[in-house]
Tab-separated table of C-alpha atoms in Angstrom:
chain	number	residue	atom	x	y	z
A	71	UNK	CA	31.048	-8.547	2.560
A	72	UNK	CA	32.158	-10.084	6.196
A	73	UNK	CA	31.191	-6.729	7.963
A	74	UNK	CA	27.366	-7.471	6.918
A	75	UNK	CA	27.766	-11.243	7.433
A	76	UNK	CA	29.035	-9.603	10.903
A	77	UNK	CA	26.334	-7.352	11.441
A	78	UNK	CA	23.453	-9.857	10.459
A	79	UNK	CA	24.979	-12.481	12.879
A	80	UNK	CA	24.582	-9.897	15.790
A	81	UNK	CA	21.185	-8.824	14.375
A	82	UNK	CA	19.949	-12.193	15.100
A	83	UNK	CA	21.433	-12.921	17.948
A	84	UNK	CA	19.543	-9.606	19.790
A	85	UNK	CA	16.569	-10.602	18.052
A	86	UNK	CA	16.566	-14.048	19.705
A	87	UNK	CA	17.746	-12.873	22.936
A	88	UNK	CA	14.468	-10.510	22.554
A	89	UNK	CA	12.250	-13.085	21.510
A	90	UNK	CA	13.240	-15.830	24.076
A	91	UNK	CA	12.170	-13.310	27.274
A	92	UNK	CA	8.965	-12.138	24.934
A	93	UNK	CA	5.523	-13.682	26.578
A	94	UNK	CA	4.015	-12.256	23.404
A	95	UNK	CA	5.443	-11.650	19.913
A	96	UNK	CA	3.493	-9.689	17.249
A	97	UNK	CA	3.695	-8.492	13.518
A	98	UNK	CA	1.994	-7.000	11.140
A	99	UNK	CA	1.633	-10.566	8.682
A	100	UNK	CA	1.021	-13.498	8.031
A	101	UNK	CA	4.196	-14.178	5.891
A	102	UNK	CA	6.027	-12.502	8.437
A	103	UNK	CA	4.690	-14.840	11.185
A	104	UNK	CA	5.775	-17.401	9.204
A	105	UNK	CA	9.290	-16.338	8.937
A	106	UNK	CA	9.253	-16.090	12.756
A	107	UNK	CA	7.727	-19.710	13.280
A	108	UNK	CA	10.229	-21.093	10.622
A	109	UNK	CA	13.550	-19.057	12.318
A	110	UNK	CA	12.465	-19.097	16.335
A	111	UNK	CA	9.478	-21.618	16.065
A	112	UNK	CA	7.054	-19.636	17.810
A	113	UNK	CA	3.846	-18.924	16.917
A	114	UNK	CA	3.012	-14.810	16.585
A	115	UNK	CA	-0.408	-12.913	16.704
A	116	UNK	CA	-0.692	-10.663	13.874
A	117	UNK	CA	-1.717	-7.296	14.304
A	118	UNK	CA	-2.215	-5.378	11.554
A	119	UNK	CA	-1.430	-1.821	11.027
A	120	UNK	CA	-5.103	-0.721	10.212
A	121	UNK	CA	-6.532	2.470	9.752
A	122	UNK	CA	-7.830	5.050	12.083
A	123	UNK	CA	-11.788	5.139	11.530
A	124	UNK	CA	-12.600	8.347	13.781
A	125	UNK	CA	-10.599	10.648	11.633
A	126	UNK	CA	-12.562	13.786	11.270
A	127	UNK	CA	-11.381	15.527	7.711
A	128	UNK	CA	-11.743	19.128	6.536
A	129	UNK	CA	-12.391	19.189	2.949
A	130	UNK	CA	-9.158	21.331	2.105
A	131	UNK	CA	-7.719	19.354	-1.095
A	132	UNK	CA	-8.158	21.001	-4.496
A	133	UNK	CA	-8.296	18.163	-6.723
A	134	UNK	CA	-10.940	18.804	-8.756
A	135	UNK	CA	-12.465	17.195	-12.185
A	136	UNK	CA	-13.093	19.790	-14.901
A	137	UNK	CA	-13.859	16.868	-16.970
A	138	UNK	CA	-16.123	14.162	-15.485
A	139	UNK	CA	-15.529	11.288	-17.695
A	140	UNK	CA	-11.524	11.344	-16.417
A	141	UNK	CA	-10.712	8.605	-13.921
A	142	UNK	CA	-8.271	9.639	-11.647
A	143	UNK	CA	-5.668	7.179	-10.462
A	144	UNK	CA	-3.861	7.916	-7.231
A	145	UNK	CA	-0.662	7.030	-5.841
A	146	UNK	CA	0.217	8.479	-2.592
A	147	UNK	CA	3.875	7.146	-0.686
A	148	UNK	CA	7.606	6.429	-1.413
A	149	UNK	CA	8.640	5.116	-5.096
A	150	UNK	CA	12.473	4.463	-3.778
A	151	UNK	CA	13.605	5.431	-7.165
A	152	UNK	CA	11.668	2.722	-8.726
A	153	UNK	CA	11.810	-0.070	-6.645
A	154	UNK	CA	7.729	-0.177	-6.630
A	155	UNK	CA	7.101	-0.607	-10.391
A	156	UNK	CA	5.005	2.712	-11.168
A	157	UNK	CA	6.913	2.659	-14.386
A	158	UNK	CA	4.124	0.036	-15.682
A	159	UNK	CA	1.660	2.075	-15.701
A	160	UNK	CA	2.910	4.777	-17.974
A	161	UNK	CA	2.181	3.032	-20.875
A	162	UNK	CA	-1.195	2.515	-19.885
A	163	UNK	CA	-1.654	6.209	-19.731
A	164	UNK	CA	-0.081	6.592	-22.996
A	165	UNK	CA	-3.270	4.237	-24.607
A	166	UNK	CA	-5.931	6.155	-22.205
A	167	UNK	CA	-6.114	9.229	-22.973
A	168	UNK	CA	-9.170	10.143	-19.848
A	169	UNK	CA	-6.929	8.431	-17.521
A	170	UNK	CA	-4.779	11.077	-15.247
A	171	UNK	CA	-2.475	9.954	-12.424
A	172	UNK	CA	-1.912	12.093	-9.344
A	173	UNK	CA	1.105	11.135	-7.065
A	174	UNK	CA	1.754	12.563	-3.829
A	175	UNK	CA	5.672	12.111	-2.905
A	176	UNK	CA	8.217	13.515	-0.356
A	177	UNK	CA	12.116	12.381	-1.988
A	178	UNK	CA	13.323	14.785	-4.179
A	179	UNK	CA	14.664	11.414	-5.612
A	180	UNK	CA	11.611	9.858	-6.209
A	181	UNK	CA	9.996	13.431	-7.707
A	182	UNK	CA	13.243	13.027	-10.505
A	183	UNK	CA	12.256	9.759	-11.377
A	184	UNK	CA	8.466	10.061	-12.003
A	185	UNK	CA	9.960	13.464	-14.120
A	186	UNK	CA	11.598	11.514	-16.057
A	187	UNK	CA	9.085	8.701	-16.798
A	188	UNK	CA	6.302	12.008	-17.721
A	189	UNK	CA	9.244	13.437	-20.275
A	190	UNK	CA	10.215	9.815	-21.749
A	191	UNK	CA	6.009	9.101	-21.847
A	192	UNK	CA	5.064	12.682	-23.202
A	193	UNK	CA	2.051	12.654	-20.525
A	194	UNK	CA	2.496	15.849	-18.808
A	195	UNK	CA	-0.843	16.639	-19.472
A	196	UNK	CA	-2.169	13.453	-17.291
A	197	UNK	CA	0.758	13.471	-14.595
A	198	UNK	CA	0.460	15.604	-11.798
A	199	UNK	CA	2.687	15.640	-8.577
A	200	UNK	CA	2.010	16.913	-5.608
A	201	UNK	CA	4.986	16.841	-3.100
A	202	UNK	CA	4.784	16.938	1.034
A	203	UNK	CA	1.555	16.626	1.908
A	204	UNK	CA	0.408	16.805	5.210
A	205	UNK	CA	-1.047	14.131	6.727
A	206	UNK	CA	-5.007	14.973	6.510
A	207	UNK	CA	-4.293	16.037	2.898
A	208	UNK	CA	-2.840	12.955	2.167
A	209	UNK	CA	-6.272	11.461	2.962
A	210	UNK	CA	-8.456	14.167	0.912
A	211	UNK	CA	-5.663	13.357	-1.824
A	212	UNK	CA	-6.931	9.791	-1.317
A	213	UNK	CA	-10.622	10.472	-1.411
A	214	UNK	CA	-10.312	12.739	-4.091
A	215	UNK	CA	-9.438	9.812	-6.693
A	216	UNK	CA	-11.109	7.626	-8.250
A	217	UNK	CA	-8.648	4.537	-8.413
A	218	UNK	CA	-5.926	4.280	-5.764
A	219	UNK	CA	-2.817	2.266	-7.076
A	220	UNK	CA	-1.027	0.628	-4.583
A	221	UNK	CA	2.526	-0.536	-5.559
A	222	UNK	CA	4.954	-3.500	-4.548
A	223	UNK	CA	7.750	-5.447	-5.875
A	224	UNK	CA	7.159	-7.612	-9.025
A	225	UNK	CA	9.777	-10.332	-7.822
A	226	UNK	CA	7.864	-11.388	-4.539
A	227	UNK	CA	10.805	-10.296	-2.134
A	228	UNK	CA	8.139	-7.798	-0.428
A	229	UNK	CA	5.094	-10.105	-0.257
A	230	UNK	CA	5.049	-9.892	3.385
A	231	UNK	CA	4.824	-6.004	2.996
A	232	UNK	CA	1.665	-4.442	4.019
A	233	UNK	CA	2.376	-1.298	4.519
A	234	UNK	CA	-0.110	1.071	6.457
A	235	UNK	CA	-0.986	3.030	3.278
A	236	UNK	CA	-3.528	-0.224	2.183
A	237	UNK	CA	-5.530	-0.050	5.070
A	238	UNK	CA	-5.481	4.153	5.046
A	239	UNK	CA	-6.874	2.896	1.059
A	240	UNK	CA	-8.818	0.627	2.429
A	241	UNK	CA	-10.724	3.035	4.731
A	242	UNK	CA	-11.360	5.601	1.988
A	243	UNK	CA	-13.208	3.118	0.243
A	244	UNK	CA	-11.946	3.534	-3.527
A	245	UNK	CA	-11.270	0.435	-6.033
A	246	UNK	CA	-7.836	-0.627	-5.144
A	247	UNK	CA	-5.577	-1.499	-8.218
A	248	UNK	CA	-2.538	-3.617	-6.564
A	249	UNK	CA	0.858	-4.122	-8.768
A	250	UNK	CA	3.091	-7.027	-7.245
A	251	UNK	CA	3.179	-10.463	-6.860
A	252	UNK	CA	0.380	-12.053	-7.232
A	253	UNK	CA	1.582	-14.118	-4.032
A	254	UNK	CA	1.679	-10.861	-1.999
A	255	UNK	CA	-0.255	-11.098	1.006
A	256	UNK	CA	-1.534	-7.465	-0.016
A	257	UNK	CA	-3.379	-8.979	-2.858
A	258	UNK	CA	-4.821	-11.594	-0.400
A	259	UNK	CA	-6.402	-8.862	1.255
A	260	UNK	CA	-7.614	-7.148	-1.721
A	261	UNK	CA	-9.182	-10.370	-3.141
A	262	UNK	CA	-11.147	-11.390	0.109
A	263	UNK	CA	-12.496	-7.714	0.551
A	264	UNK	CA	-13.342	-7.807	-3.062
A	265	UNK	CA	-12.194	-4.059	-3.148
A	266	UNK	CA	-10.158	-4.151	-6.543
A	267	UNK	CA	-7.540	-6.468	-8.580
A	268	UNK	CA	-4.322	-7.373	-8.279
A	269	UNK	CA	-2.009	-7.551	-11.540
A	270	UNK	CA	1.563	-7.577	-12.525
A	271	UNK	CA	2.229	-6.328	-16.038
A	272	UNK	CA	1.093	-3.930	-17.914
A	273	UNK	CA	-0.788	-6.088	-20.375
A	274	UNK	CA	-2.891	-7.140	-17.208
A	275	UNK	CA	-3.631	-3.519	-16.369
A	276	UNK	CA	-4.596	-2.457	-20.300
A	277	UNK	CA	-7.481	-5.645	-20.129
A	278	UNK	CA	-8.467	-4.089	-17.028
A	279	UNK	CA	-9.077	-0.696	-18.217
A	280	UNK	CA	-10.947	-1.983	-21.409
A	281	UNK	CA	-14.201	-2.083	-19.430
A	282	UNK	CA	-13.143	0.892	-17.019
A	283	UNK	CA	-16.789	0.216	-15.758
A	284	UNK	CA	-16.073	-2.439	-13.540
A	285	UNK	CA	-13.402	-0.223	-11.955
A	286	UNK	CA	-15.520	0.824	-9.310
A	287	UNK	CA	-15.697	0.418	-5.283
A	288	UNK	CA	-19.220	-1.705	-4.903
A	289	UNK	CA	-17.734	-4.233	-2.631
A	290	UNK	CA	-20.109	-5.725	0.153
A	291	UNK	CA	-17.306	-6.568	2.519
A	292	UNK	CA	-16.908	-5.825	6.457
A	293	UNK	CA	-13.687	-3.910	6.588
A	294	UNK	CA	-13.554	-2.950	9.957
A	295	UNK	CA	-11.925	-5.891	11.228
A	296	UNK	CA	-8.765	-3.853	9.851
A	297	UNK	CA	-9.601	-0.877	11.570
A	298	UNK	CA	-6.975	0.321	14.376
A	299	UNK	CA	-9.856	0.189	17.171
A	300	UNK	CA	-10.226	-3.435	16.031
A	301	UNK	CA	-6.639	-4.681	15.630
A	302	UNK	CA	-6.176	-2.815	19.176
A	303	UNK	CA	-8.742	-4.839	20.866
A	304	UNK	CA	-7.612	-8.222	19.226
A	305	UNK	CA	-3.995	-7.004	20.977
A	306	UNK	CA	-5.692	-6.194	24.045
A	307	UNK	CA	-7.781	-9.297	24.666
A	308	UNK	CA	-4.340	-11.318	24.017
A	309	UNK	CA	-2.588	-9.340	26.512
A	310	UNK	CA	-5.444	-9.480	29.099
A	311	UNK	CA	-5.394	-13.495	28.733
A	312	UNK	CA	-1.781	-13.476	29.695
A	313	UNK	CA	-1.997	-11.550	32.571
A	314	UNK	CA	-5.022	-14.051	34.206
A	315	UNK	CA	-4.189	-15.790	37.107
């Protein structure tokens, strides 16, 4: 429509009226830097979101195994009424019985659609859905579970998307199982930390579970270069070389 041509063409023109008095421009990736070199060409610092790593917890989160050879998969954040592709791993639950998924959600419209996905699956026995969370129990949900699912768009529209939910995965040290593209930058991070897979069908996600063994945090990596202390300084240090004389 010519009201959101409209709207985009003012869009960018604050954005490069912003970005022409900037001494420093930052995001959160590196196919979001890109973007910026390619529209502006100007070369951005990337500062990731992180995660906080001085977070003291109280252990107030029933989630609890009555059965220890279950693997619980968590999923903890906004669905959008599908637009992250959950859906594929229904069937996988369907063909593993031990495997139970936990999702913690806030839209009543994104509680309706996981609903209806348990009805059309039959798996109300391994669904469970936990809805508003606080914050902390967010992060007991996350360290409560054995695989964390983290969810983006198959097509590869999001693969600049990394949303501050990885690194709050990354910090609670659980095998990471990434849906998306496998050019998402996401699963670049994933990959080089060597903290789970990456996959983008359900046929993927069925050979994975065949040897549920390997499905297990072991990875050797440094992660606290994502840590928020980290990323802060990296910010800091940039800003502190501007400033010289």
């Amino acid at each position: 429509a010519a009201s959101d041509v409209y709207k985009r063409q003012i869009i960018t023109f604050i954005e490069e009226r912003i970005i022409s008095q900037a001494a420093l421009i930052t995001t959160v990736s590196k196919n979001l830097a890109s973007e910026l070199n390619r529209r502006y060409h100007i070369e951005p610092i990337i500062i990731y979101n992180g995660y906080f790593d001085d977070i003291q917890l109280s252990n107030n989160f029933p989630i609890e195994k009555t059965d220890h050879s279950q693997i619980i998969i968590g999923y903890c954040g906004s669905l959008y009424n599908g637009l992250r592709p959950i859906n594929i791993i229904f069937p996988v639950l369907k063909k593993f019985t031990k495997l139970k998924l936990h999702i913690a959600i806030f839209d009543e419209i994104d509680y309706d659609y996981v609903d209806k996905l348990v009805k059309e699956f039959n798996l109300a026995k391994q669904v469970n859905i936990y809805r508003n969370l606080t914050h902390e129990q967010s992060l007991w949900f996350q360290r409560r579970c054995d695989i964390l699912l983290f969810l983006n768009k198959l097509d590869g529209s999001w693969k600049g998307a990394i949303t501050a939910k990885l690194f709050e995965y990354i910090s609670a040290k659980k095998y990471i199982l990434g849906i998306g593209h496998p050019e998402d930058e996401a699963a670049e991070i994933i990959n080089y930390l060597q903290i789970g897979s990456y996959v983008n069908s359900t046929e993927q996600i069925i050979n994975l579970f065949q040897n549920v063994n390997q499905l297990k945090y072991s990875s050797v990596s440094d992660i606290s270069f994502f840590s928020r202390r980290n990323q802060t300084k990296i910010l800091a240090d940039k800003i502190c070389n501007l400033l010289k004389p």
